[in-house]
PDB file of C-alpha atoms and ligand atoms in Angstrom:
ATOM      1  CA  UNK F   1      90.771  65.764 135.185  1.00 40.00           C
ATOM      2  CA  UNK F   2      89.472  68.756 133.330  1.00 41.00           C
ATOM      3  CA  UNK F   3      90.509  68.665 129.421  1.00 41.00           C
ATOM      4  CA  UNK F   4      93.385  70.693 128.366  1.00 43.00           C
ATOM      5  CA  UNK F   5      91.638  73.154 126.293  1.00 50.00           C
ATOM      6  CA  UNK F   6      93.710  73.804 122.762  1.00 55.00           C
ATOM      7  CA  UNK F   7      92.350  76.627 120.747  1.00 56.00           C
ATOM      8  CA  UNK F   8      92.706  76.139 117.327  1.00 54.00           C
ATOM      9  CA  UNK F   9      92.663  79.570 115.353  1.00 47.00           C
ATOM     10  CA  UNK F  10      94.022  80.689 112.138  1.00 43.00           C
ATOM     11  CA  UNK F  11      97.105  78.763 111.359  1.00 40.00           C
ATOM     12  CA  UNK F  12      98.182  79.165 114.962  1.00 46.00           C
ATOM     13  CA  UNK F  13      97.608  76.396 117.821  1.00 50.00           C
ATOM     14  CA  UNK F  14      97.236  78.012 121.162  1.00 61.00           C
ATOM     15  CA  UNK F  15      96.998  76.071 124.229  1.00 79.00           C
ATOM     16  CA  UNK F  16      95.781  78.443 127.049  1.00 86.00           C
ATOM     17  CA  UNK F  17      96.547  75.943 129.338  1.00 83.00           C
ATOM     18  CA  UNK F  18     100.315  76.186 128.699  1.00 84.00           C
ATOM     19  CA  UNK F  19     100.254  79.240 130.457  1.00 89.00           C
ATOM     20  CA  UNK F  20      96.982  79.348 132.395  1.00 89.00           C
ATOM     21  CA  UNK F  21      97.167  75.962 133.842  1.00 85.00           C
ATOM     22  CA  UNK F  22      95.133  72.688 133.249  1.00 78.00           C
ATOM     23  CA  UNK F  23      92.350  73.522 135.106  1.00 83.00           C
ATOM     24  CA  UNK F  24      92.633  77.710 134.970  1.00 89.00           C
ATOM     25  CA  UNK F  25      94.130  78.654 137.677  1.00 91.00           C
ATOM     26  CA  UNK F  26      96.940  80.623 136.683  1.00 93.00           C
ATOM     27  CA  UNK F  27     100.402  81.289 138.606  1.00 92.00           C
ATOM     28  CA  UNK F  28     102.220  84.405 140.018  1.00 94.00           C
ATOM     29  CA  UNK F  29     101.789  87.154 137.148  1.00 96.00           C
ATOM     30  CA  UNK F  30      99.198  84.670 134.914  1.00 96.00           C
ATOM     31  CA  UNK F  31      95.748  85.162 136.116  1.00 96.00           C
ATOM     32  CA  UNK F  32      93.467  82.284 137.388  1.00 95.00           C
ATOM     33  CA  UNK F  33      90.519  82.131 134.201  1.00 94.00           C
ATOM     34  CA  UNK F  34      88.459  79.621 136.491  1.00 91.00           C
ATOM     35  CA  UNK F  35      85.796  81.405 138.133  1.00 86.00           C
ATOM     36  CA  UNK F  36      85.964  84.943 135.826  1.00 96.00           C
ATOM     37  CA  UNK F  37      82.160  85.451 134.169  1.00 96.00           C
ATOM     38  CA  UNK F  38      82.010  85.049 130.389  1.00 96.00           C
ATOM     39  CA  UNK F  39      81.126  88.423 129.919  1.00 97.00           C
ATOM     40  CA  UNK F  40      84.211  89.687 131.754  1.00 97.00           C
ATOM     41  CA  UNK F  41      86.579  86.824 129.379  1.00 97.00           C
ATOM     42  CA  UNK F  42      85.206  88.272 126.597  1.00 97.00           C
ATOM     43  CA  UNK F  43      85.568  91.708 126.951  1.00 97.00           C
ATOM     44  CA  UNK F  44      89.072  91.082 128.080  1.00 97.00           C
ATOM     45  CA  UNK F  45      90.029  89.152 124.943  1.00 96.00           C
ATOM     46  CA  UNK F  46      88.525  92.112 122.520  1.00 96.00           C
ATOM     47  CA  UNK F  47      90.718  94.471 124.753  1.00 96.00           C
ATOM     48  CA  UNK F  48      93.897  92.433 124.470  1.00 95.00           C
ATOM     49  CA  UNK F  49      92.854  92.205 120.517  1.00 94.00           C
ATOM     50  CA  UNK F  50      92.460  96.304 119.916  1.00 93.00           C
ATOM     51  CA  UNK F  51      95.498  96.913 122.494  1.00 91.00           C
ATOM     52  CA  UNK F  52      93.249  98.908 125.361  1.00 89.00           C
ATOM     53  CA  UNK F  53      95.070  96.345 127.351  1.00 94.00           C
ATOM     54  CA  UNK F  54      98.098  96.139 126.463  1.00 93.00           C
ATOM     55  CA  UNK F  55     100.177  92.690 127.100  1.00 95.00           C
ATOM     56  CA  UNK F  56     102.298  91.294 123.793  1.00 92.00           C
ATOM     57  CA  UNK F  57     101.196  87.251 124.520  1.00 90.00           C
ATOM     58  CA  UNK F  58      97.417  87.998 124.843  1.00 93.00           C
ATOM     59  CA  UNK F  59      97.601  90.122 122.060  1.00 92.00           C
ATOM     60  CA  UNK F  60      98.915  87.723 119.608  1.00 88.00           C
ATOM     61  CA  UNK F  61      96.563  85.260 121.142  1.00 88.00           C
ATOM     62  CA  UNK F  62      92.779  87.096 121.014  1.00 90.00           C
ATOM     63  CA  UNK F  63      93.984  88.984 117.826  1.00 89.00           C
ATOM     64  CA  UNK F  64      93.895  85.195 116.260  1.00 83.00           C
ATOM     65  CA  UNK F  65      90.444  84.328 117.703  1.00 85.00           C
ATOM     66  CA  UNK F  66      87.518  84.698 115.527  1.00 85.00           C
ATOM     67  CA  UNK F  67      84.370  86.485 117.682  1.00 89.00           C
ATOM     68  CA  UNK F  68      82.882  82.475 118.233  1.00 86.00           C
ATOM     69  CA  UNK F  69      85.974  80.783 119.078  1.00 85.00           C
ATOM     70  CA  UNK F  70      85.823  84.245 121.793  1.00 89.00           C
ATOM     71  CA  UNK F  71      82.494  83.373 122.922  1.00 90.00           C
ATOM     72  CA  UNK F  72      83.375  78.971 123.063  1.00 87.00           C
ATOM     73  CA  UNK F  73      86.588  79.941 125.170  1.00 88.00           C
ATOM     74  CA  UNK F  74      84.786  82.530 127.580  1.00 92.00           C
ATOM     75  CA  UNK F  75      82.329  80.342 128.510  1.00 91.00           C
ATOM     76  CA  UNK F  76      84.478  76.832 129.003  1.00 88.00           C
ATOM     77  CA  UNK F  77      86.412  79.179 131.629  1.00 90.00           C
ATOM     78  CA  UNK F  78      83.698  80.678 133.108  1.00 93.00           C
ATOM     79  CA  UNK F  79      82.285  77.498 133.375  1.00 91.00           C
ATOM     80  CA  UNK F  80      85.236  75.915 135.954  1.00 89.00           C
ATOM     81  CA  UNK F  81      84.971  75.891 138.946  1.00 90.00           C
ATOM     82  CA  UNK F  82      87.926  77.768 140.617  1.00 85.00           C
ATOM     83  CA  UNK F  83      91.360  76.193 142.610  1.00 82.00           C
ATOM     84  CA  UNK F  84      92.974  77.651 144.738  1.00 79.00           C
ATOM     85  CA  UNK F  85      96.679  77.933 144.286  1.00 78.00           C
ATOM     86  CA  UNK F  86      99.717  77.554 147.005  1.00 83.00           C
ATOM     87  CA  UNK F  87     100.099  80.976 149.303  1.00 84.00           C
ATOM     88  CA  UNK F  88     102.254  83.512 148.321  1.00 91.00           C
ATOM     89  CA  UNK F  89     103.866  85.958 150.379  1.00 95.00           C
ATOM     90  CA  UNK F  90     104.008  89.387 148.438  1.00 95.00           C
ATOM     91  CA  UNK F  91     104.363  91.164 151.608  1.00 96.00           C
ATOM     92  CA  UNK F  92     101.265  92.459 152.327  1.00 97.00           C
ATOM     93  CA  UNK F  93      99.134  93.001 155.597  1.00 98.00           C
ATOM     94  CA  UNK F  94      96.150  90.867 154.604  1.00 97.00           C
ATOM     95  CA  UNK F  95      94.137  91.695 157.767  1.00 98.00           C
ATOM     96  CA  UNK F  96      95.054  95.454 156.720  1.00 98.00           C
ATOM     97  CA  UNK F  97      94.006  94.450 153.083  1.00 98.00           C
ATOM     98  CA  UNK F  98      90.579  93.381 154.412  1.00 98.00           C
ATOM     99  CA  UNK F  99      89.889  96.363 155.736  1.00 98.00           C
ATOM    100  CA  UNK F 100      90.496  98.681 153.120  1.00 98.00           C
ATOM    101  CA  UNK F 101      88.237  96.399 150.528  1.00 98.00           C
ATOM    102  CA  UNK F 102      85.366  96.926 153.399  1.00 98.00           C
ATOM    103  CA  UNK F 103      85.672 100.492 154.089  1.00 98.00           C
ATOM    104  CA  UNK F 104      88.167 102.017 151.593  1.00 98.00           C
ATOM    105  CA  UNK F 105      89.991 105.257 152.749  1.00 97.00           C
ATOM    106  CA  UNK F 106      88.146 108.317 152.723  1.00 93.00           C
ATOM    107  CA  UNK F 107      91.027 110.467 153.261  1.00 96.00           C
ATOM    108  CA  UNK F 108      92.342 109.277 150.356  1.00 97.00           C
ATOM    109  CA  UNK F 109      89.541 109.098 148.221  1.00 96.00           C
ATOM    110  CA  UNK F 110      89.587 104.985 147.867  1.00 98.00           C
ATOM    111  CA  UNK F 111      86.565 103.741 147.811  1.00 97.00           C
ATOM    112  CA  UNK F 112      85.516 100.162 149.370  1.00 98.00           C
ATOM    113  CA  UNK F 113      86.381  97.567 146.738  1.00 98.00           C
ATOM    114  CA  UNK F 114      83.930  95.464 148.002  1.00 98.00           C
ATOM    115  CA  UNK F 115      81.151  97.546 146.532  1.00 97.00           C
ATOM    116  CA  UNK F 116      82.182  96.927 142.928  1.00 97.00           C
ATOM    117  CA  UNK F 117      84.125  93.537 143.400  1.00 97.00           C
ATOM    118  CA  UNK F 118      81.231  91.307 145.969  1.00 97.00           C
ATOM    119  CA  UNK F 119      81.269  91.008 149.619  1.00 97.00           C
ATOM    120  CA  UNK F 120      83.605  88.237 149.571  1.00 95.00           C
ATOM    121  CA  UNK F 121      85.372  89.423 146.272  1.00 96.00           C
ATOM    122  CA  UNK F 122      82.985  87.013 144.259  1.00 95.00           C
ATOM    123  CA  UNK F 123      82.318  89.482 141.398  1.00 96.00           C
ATOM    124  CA  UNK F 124      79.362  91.480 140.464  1.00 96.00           C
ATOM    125  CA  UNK F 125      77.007  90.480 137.587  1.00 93.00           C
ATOM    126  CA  UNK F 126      79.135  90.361 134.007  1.00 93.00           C
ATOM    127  CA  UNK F 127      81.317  92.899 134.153  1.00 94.00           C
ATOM    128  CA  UNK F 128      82.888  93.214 137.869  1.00 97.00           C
ATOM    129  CA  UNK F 129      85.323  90.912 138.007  1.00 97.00           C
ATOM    130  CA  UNK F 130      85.826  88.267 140.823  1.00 96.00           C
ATOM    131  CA  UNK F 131      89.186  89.127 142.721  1.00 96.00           C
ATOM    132  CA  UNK F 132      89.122  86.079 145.386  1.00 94.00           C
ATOM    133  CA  UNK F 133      91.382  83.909 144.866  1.00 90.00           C
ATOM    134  CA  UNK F 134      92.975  85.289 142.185  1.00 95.00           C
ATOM    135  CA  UNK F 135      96.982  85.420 141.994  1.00 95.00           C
ATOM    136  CA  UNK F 136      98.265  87.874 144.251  1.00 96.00           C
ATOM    137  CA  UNK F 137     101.090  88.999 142.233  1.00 97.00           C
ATOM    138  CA  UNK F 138      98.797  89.065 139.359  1.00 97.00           C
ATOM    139  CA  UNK F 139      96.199  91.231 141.351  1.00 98.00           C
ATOM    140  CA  UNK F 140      99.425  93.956 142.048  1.00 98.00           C
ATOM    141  CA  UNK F 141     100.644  94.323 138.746  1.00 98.00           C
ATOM    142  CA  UNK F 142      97.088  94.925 137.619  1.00 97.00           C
ATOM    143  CA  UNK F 143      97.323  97.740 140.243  1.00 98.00           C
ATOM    144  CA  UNK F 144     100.228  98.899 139.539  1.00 97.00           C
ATOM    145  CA  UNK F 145      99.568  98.660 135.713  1.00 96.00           C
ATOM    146  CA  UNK F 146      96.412 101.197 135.603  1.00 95.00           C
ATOM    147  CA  UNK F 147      98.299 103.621 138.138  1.00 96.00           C
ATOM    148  CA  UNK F 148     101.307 103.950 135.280  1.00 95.00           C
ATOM    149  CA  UNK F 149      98.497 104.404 132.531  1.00 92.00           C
ATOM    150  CA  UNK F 150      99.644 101.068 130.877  1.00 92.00           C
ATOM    151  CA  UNK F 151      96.626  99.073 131.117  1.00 93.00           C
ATOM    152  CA  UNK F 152      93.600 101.318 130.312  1.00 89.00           C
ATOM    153  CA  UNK F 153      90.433  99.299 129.726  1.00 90.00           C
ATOM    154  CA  UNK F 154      88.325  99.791 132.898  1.00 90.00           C
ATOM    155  CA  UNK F 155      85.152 101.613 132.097  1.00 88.00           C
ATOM    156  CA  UNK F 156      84.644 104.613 132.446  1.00 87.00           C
ATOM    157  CA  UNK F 157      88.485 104.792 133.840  1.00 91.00           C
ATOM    158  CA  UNK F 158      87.128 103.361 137.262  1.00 94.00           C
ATOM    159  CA  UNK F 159      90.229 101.623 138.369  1.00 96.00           C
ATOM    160  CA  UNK F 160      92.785 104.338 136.781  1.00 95.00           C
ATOM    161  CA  UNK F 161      91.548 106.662 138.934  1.00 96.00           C
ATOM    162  CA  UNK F 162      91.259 104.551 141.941  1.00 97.00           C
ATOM    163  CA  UNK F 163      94.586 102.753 141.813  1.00 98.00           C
ATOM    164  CA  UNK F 164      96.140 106.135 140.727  1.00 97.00           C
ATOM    165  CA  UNK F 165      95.426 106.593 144.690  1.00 98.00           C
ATOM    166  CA  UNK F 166      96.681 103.425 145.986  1.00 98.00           C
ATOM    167  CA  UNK F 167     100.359 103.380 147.241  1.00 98.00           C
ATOM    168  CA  UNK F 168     102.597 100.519 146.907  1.00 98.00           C
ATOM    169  CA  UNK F 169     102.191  98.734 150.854  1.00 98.00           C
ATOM    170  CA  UNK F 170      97.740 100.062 149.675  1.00 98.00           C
ATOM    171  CA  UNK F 171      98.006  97.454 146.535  1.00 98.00           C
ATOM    172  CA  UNK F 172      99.952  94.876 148.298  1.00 98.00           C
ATOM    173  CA  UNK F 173      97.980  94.556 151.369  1.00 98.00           C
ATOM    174  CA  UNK F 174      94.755  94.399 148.783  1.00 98.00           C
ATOM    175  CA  UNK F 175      96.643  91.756 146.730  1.00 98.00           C
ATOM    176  CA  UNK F 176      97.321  89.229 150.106  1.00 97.00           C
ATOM    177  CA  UNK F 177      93.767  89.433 150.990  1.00 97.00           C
ATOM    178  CA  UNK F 178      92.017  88.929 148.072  1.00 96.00           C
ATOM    179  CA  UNK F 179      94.692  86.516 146.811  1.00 95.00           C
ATOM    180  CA  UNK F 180      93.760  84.737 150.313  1.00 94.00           C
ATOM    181  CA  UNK F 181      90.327  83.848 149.624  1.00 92.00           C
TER     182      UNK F 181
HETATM  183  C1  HEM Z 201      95.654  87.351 130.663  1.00 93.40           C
HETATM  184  C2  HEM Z 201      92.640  84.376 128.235  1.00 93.40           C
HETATM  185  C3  HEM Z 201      96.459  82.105 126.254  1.00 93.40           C
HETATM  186  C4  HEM Z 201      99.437  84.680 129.087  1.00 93.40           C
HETATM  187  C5  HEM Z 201      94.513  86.763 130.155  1.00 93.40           C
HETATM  188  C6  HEM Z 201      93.153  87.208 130.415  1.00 93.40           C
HETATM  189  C7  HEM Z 201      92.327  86.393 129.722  1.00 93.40           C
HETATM  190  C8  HEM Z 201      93.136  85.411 129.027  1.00 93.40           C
HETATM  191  C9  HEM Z 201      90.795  86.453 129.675  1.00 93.40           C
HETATM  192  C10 HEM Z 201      92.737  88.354 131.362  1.00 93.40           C
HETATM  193  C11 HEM Z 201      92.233  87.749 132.656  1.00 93.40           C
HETATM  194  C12 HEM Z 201      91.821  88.764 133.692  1.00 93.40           C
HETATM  195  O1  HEM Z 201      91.637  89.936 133.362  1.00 93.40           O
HETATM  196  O2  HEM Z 201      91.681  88.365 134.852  1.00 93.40           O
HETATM  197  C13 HEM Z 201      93.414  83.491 127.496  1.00 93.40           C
HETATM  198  C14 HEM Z 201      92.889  82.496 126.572  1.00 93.40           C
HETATM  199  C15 HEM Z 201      93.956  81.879 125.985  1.00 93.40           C
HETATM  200  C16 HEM Z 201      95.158  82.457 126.564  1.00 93.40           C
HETATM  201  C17 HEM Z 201      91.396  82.237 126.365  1.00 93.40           C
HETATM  202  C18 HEM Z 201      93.955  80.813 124.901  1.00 93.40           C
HETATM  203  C19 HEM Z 201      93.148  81.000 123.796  1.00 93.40           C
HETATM  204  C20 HEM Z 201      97.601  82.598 126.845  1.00 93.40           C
HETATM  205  C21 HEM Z 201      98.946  82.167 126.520  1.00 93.40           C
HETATM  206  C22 HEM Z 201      99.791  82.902 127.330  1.00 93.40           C
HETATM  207  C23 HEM Z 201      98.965  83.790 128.145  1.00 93.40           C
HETATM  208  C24 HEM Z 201      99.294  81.092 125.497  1.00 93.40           C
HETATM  209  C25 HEM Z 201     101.304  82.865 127.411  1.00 93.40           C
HETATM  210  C26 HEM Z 201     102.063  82.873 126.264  1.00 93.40           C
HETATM  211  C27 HEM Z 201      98.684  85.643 129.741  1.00 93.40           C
HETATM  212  C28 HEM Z 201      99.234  86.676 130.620  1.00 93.40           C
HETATM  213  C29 HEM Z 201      98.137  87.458 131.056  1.00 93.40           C
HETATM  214  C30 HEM Z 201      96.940  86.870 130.463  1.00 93.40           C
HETATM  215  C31 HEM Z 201     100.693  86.887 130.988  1.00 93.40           C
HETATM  216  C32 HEM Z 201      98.188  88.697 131.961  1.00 93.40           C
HETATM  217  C33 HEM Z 201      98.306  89.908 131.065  1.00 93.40           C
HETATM  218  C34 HEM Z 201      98.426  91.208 131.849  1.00 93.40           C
HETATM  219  O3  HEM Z 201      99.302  91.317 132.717  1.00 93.40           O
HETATM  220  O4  HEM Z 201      97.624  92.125 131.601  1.00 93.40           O
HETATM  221  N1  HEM Z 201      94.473  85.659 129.295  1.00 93.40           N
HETATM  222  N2  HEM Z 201      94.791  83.434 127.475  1.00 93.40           N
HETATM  223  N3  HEM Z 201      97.644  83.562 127.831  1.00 93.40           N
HETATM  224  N4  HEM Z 201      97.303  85.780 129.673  1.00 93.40           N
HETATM  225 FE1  HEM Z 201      96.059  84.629 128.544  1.00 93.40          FE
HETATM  226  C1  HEM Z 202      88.863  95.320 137.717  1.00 93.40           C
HETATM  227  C2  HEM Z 202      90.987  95.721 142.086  1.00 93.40           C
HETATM  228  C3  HEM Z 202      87.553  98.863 143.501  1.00 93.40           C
HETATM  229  C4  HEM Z 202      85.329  98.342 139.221  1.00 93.40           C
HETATM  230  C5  HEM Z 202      89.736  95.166 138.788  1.00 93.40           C
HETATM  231  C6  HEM Z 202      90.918  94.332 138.775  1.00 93.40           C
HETATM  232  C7  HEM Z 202      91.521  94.460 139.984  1.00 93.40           C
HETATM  233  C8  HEM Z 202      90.717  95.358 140.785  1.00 93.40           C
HETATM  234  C9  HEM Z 202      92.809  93.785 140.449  1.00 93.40           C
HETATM  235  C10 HEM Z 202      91.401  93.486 137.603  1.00 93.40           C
HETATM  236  C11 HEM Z 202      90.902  92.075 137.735  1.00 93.40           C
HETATM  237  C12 HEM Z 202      91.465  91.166 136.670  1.00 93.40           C
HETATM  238  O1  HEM Z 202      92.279  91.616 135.844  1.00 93.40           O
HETATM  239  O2  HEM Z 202      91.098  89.980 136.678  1.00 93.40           O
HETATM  240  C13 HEM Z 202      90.243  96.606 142.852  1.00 93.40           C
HETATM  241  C14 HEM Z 202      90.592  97.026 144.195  1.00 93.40           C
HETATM  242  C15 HEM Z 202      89.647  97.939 144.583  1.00 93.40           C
HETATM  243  C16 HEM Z 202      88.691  98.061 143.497  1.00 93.40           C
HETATM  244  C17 HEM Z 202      91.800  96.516 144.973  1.00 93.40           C
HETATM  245  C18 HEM Z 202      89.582  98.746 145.859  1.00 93.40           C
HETATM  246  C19 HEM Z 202      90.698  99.412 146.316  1.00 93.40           C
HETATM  247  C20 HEM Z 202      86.640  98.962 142.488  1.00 93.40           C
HETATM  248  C21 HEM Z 202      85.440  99.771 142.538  1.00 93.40           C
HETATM  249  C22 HEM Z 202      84.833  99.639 141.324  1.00 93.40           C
HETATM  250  C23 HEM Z 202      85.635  98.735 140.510  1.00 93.40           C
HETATM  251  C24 HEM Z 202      84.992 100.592 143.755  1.00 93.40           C
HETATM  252  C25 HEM Z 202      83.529 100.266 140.836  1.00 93.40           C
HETATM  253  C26 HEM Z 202      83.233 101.582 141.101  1.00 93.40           C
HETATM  254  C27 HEM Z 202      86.113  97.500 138.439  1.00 93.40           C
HETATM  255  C28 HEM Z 202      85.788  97.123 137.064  1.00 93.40           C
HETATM  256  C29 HEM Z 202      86.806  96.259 136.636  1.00 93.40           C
HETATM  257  C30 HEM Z 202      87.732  96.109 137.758  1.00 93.40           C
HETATM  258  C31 HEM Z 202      84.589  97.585 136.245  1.00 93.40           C
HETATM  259  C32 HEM Z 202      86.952  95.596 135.252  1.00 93.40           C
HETATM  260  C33 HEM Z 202      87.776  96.470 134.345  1.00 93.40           C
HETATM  261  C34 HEM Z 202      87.866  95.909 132.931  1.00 93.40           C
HETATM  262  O3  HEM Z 202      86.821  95.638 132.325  1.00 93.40           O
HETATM  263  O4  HEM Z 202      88.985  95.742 132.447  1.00 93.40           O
HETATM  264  N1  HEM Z 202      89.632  95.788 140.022  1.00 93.40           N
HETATM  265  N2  HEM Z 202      89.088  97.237 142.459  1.00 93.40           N
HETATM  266  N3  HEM Z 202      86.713  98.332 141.262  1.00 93.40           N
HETATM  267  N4  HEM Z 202      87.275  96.869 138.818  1.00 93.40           N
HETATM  268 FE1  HEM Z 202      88.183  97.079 140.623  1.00 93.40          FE
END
């Protein structure tokens, strides 16, 4: 079994695995860690820290990291190999879903996710996250999160102004397929 991973910082003992599961993978609105690059981790946790991404747990939790105990977490997570959880239906048209992440929709101005994200949704280099396999009612909230302006990290406001596009039944769809790798 992989080792329960307690993060000791400040006064405070965190235990990421309380929420994120022993081995990473997350459940329904907590995102699967396993499998993200360490670049991505760490950029995530300074976010969470100077409240670009907003989210009160993860807040309290990377504000209490020092920039090494960062760097150790990122890459233990990186570093596991992914697992993939039990379906979920969030009622979306995964087969729809696919499609869009290949091609996009021009008339809409969506562009293929695929391009950013990897063929299969593997992730791009350090700072395109992997979207395969990750929760799929983590995946919509995300969506739904940057369309209402609430989470507002992406550089240079790359998935604001996509998902700002994206209806409801657009982000669902997205969520089954990706969620379905
Ligand atoms: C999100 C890391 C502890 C709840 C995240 C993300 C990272 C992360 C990197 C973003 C992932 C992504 O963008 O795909 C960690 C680490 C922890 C830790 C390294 C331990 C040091 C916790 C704890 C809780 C928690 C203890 C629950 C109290 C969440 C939730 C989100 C999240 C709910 C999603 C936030 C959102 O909707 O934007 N965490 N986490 N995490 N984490 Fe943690
Ligand atoms: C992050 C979905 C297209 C660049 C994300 C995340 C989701 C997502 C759910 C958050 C992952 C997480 O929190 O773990 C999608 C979907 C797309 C799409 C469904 C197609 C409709 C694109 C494209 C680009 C892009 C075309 C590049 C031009 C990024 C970047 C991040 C990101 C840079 C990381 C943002 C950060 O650092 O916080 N995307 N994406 N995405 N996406 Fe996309």
């Amino acid at each position: 079994d992989a080792p329960v991973l307690v993060f000791q910082g400040n006064d405070i003992v965190w235990a990421c695995a309380s929420c994120h599961g022993d081995h990473g993978a997350g459940a329904g609105l907590t995102p699967a860690l396993a499998g993200l690059s360490e670049a991505y981790i760490a950029k995530q946790l300074h976010d969470f820290a100077t409240g670009s991404r907003p989210n009160e747990s993860m807040r309290y939790v990377a504000s209490a990291m020092s920039a090494e105990e960062i760097g150790q977490v990122s890459a233990y997570y990186a570093a596991l190999p992914h697992v993939a959880g039990p379906p979920v239906d969030l009622g979306g048209d995964a087969a729809r879903g696919e499609a869009l992440s290949r091609t996009g929709d021009w008339k809409k101005d969506i562009p293929a996710c695929v391009t950013c994200h990897g063929q299969q949704g593997e992730g791009v280099g350090g700072h395109f996250p992997a979207l395969a396999g990750q929760q799929p009612e983590y995946i919509f909230h995300q969506l739904v999160s940057w369309k209402g302006g609430h989470r507002h990290n992406s550089p240079q406001s790359l998935m604001d102004d996509i998902a700002s596009r994206m209806s409801d039944q657009d982000m669902r769809d997205v969520a089954q397929y990706f969620g379905s790798l």
